[in-house]
C-alpha cells in the first residue's frame, strides 16, 4: 500500500466517524433496522 493510502487510513481510524449505523464494533451484531434506515436516508440525498 502506498504511503498516501496508509496516511488516509490512519487518519480515518483516528479522526473519522465511528458511530455510523452500518459500522459495527467488535463482537457486536449489526442492527438491520439501523442499516435499513441509513440506506433509505442516503438514497434521499
PDB file of N, CA and C in Angstrom:
ATOM      1  N   UNK A   1       0.852  -1.171   0.000  1.00  0.00           N
ATOM      2  CA  UNK A   1       0.000   0.000   0.000  1.00  0.00           C
ATOM      3  C   UNK A   1       0.901   1.238   0.000  1.00  0.00           C
ATOM      4  N   UNK A   2       0.490   2.231  -0.748  1.00  0.00           N
ATOM      5  CA  UNK A   2       1.311   3.445  -0.818  1.00  0.00           C
ATOM      6  C   UNK A   2       1.240   4.216   0.502  1.00  0.00           C
ATOM      7  N   UNK A   3       2.224   5.044   0.707  1.00  0.00           N
ATOM      8  CA  UNK A   3       2.250   5.811   1.959  1.00  0.00           C
ATOM      9  C   UNK A   3       1.058   6.767   2.044  1.00  0.00           C
ATOM     10  N   UNK A   4       0.617   7.303   0.896  1.00  0.00           N
ATOM     11  CA  UNK A   4      -0.545   8.186   0.896  1.00  0.00           C
ATOM     12  C   UNK A   4      -1.787   7.426   1.369  1.00  0.00           C
ATOM     13  N   UNK A   5      -1.992   6.244   0.815  1.00  0.00           N
ATOM     14  CA  UNK A   5      -3.151   5.437   1.207  1.00  0.00           C
ATOM     15  C   UNK A   5      -3.105   5.105   2.688  1.00  0.00           C
ATOM     16  N   UNK A   6      -1.946   4.757   3.171  1.00  0.00           N
ATOM     17  CA  UNK A   6      -1.812   4.409   4.583  1.00  0.00           C
ATOM     18  C   UNK A   6      -2.087   5.613   5.475  1.00  0.00           C
ATOM     19  N   UNK A   7      -1.663   6.790   5.049  1.00  0.00           N
ATOM     20  CA  UNK A   7      -1.937   8.002   5.837  1.00  0.00           C
ATOM     21  C   UNK A   7      -3.433   8.282   5.897  1.00  0.00           C
ATOM     22  N   UNK A   8      -4.134   8.068   4.787  1.00  0.00           N
ATOM     23  CA  UNK A   8      -5.587   8.278   4.765  1.00  0.00           C
ATOM     24  C   UNK A   8      -6.277   7.291   5.714  1.00  0.00           C
ATOM     25  N   UNK A   9      -5.883   6.036   5.655  1.00  0.00           N
ATOM     26  CA  UNK A   9      -6.470   5.017   6.533  1.00  0.00           C
ATOM     27  C   UNK A   9      -6.182   5.334   7.995  1.00  0.00           C
ATOM     28  N   UNK A  10      -4.970   5.734   8.298  1.00  0.00           N
ATOM     29  CA  UNK A  10      -4.619   6.094   9.676  1.00  0.00           C
ATOM     30  C   UNK A  10      -5.434   7.287  10.160  1.00  0.00           C
ATOM     31  N   UNK A  11      -5.623   8.286   9.278  1.00  0.00           N
ATOM     32  CA  UNK A  11      -6.414   9.465   9.639  1.00  0.00           C
ATOM     33  C   UNK A  11      -7.859   9.047   9.941  1.00  0.00           C
ATOM     34  N   UNK A  12      -8.429   8.189   9.089  1.00  0.00           N
ATOM     35  CA  UNK A  12      -9.812   7.736   9.307  1.00  0.00           C
ATOM     36  C   UNK A  12      -9.943   7.008  10.639  1.00  0.00           C
ATOM     37  N   UNK A  13      -8.989   6.166  10.959  1.00  0.00           N
ATOM     38  CA  UNK A  13      -9.042   5.430  12.226  1.00  0.00           C
ATOM     39  C   UNK A  13      -8.983   6.371  13.425  1.00  0.00           C
ATOM     40  N   UNK A  14      -8.238   7.464  13.292  1.00  0.00           N
ATOM     41  CA  UNK A  14      -8.067   8.386  14.412  1.00  0.00           C
ATOM     42  C   UNK A  14      -9.184   9.433  14.490  1.00  0.00           C
ATOM     43  N   UNK A  15      -9.529  10.047  13.355  1.00  0.00           N
ATOM     44  CA  UNK A  15     -10.452  11.187  13.365  1.00  0.00           C
ATOM     45  C   UNK A  15     -11.809  10.920  12.700  1.00  0.00           C
ATOM     46  N   UNK A  16     -11.930   9.833  11.987  1.00  0.00           N
ATOM     47  CA  UNK A  16     -13.151   9.568  11.228  1.00  0.00           C
ATOM     48  C   UNK A  16     -14.344   9.276  12.118  1.00  0.00           C
ATOM     49  N   UNK A  17     -15.508   9.281  11.509  1.00  0.00           N
ATOM     50  CA  UNK A  17     -16.731   8.967  12.253  1.00  0.00           C
ATOM     51  C   UNK A  17     -16.801   7.472  12.492  1.00  0.00           C
ATOM     52  N   UNK A  18     -17.017   7.101  13.734  1.00  0.00           N
ATOM     53  CA  UNK A  18     -17.059   5.689  14.096  1.00  0.00           C
ATOM     54  C   UNK A  18     -18.411   5.291  14.669  1.00  0.00           C
ATOM     55  N   UNK A  19     -19.405   6.154  14.495  1.00  0.00           N
ATOM     56  CA  UNK A  19     -20.724   5.871  15.058  1.00  0.00           C
ATOM     57  C   UNK A  19     -21.798   5.741  13.985  1.00  0.00           C
ATOM     58  N   UNK A  20     -21.393   5.388  12.775  1.00  0.00           N
ATOM     59  CA  UNK A  20     -22.353   5.260  11.695  1.00  0.00           C
ATOM     60  C   UNK A  20     -23.125   3.949  11.840  1.00  0.00           C
ATOM     61  N   UNK A  21     -24.422   3.951  11.503  1.00  0.00           N
ATOM     62  CA  UNK A  21     -25.260   2.776  11.764  1.00  0.00           C
ATOM     63  C   UNK A  21     -24.777   1.493  11.095  1.00  0.00           C
ATOM     64  N   UNK A  22     -24.141   1.600   9.942  1.00  0.00           N
ATOM     65  CA  UNK A  22     -23.719   0.394   9.229  1.00  0.00           C
ATOM     66  C   UNK A  22     -22.337  -0.092   9.657  1.00  0.00           C
ATOM     67  N   UNK A  23     -21.689   0.640  10.527  1.00  0.00           N
ATOM     68  CA  UNK A  23     -20.400   0.198  11.054  1.00  0.00           C
ATOM     69  C   UNK A  23     -20.636  -0.500  12.390  1.00  0.00           C
ATOM     70  N   UNK A  24     -20.057  -1.675  12.544  1.00  0.00           N
ATOM     71  CA  UNK A  24     -20.229  -2.405  13.797  1.00  0.00           C
ATOM     72  C   UNK A  24     -18.916  -2.452  14.555  1.00  0.00           C
ATOM     73  N   UNK A  25     -19.038  -2.529  15.845  1.00  0.00           N
ATOM     74  CA  UNK A  25     -17.866  -2.677  16.697  1.00  0.00           C
ATOM     75  C   UNK A  25     -17.552  -4.160  16.846  1.00  0.00           C
ATOM     76  N   UNK A  26     -16.393  -4.465  17.358  1.00  0.00           N
ATOM     77  CA  UNK A  26     -16.016  -5.858  17.557  1.00  0.00           C
ATOM     78  C   UNK A  26     -17.021  -6.558  18.464  1.00  0.00           C
ATOM     79  N   UNK A  27     -17.339  -7.782  18.139  1.00  0.00           N
ATOM     80  CA  UNK A  27     -18.260  -8.614  18.925  1.00  0.00           C
ATOM     81  C   UNK A  27     -19.657  -8.015  19.044  1.00  0.00           C
ATOM     82  N   UNK A  28     -20.061  -7.223  18.056  1.00  0.00           N
ATOM     83  CA  UNK A  28     -21.396  -6.626  18.070  1.00  0.00           C
ATOM     84  C   UNK A  28     -22.094  -6.975  16.757  1.00  0.00           C
ATOM     85  N   UNK A  29     -23.287  -7.505  16.853  1.00  0.00           N
ATOM     86  CA  UNK A  29     -24.052  -7.845  15.658  1.00  0.00           C
ATOM     87  C   UNK A  29     -24.618  -6.569  15.039  1.00  0.00           C
ATOM     88  N   UNK A  30     -24.665  -6.488  13.717  1.00  0.00           N
ATOM     89  CA  UNK A  30     -25.242  -5.302  13.079  1.00  0.00           C
ATOM     90  C   UNK A  30     -26.744  -5.221  13.340  1.00  0.00           C
ATOM     91  N   UNK A  31     -27.242  -4.012  13.427  1.00  0.00           N
ATOM     92  CA  UNK A  31     -28.671  -3.779  13.646  1.00  0.00           C
ATOM     93  C   UNK A  31     -29.338  -3.587  12.280  1.00  0.00           C
ATOM     94  N   UNK A  32     -30.100  -4.559  11.806  1.00  0.00           N
ATOM     95  CA  UNK A  32     -30.697  -4.458  10.470  1.00  0.00           C
ATOM     96  C   UNK A  32     -31.577  -3.220  10.297  1.00  0.00           C
ATOM     97  N   UNK A  33     -32.313  -2.833  11.332  1.00  0.00           N
ATOM     98  CA  UNK A  33     -33.175  -1.654  11.224  1.00  0.00           C
ATOM     99  C   UNK A  33     -32.349  -0.386  11.030  1.00  0.00           C
ATOM    100  N   UNK A  34     -31.282  -0.221  11.789  1.00  0.00           N
ATOM    101  CA  UNK A  34     -30.433   0.966  11.655  1.00  0.00           C
ATOM    102  C   UNK A  34     -29.791   1.014  10.274  1.00  0.00           C
ATOM    103  N   UNK A  35     -29.377  -0.127   9.765  1.00  0.00           N
ATOM    104  CA  UNK A  35     -28.787  -0.176   8.423  1.00  0.00           C
ATOM    105  C   UNK A  35     -29.830   0.198   7.382  1.00  0.00           C
ATOM    106  N   UNK A  36     -31.039  -0.337   7.511  1.00  0.00           N
ATOM    107  CA  UNK A  36     -32.102  -0.049   6.559  1.00  0.00           C
ATOM    108  C   UNK A  36     -32.453   1.440   6.558  1.00  0.00           C
ATOM    109  N   UNK A  37     -32.596   2.022   7.741  1.00  0.00           N
ATOM    110  CA  UNK A  37     -32.915   3.451   7.837  1.00  0.00           C
ATOM    111  C   UNK A  37     -31.808   4.287   7.207  1.00  0.00           C
ATOM    112  N   UNK A  38     -30.559   3.958   7.454  1.00  0.00           N
ATOM    113  CA  UNK A  38     -29.456   4.729   6.877  1.00  0.00           C
ATOM    114  C   UNK A  38     -29.445   4.600   5.358  1.00  0.00           C
ATOM    115  N   UNK A  39     -29.759   3.421   4.831  1.00  0.00           N
ATOM    116  CA  UNK A  39     -29.823   3.240   3.378  1.00  0.00           C
ATOM    117  C   UNK A  39     -30.920   4.116   2.777  1.00  0.00           C
ATOM    118  N   UNK A  40     -32.080   4.141   3.408  1.00  0.00           N
ATOM    119  CA  UNK A  40     -33.188   4.973   2.918  1.00  0.00           C
ATOM    120  C   UNK A  40     -32.796   6.446   2.957  1.00  0.00           C
ATOM    121  N   UNK A  41     -32.190   6.879   4.050  1.00  0.00           N
ATOM    122  CA  UNK A  41     -31.798   8.286   4.175  1.00  0.00           C
ATOM    123  C   UNK A  41     -30.733   8.656   3.143  1.00  0.00           C
ATOM    124  N   UNK A  42     -29.783   7.774   2.900  1.00  0.00           N
ATOM    125  CA  UNK A  42     -28.740   8.069   1.922  1.00  0.00           C
ATOM    126  C   UNK A  42     -29.312   8.165   0.512  1.00  0.00           C
ATOM    127  N   UNK A  43     -30.354   7.415   0.223  1.00  0.00           N
ATOM    128  CA  UNK A  43     -30.972   7.477  -1.098  1.00  0.00           C
ATOM    129  C   UNK A  43     -31.749   8.774  -1.287  1.00  0.00           C
ATOM    130  N   UNK A  44     -32.129   9.423  -0.217  1.00  0.00           N
ATOM    131  CA  UNK A  44     -32.907  10.656  -0.299  1.00  0.00           C
ATOM    132  C   UNK A  44     -32.042  11.878  -0.565  1.00  0.00           C
ATOM    133  N   UNK A  45     -30.744  11.739  -0.458  1.00  0.00           N
ATOM    134  CA  UNK A  45     -29.868  12.898  -0.659  1.00  0.00           C
ATOM    135  C   UNK A  45     -29.390  12.990  -2.075  1.00  0.00           C
TER     136      UNK A  45
END
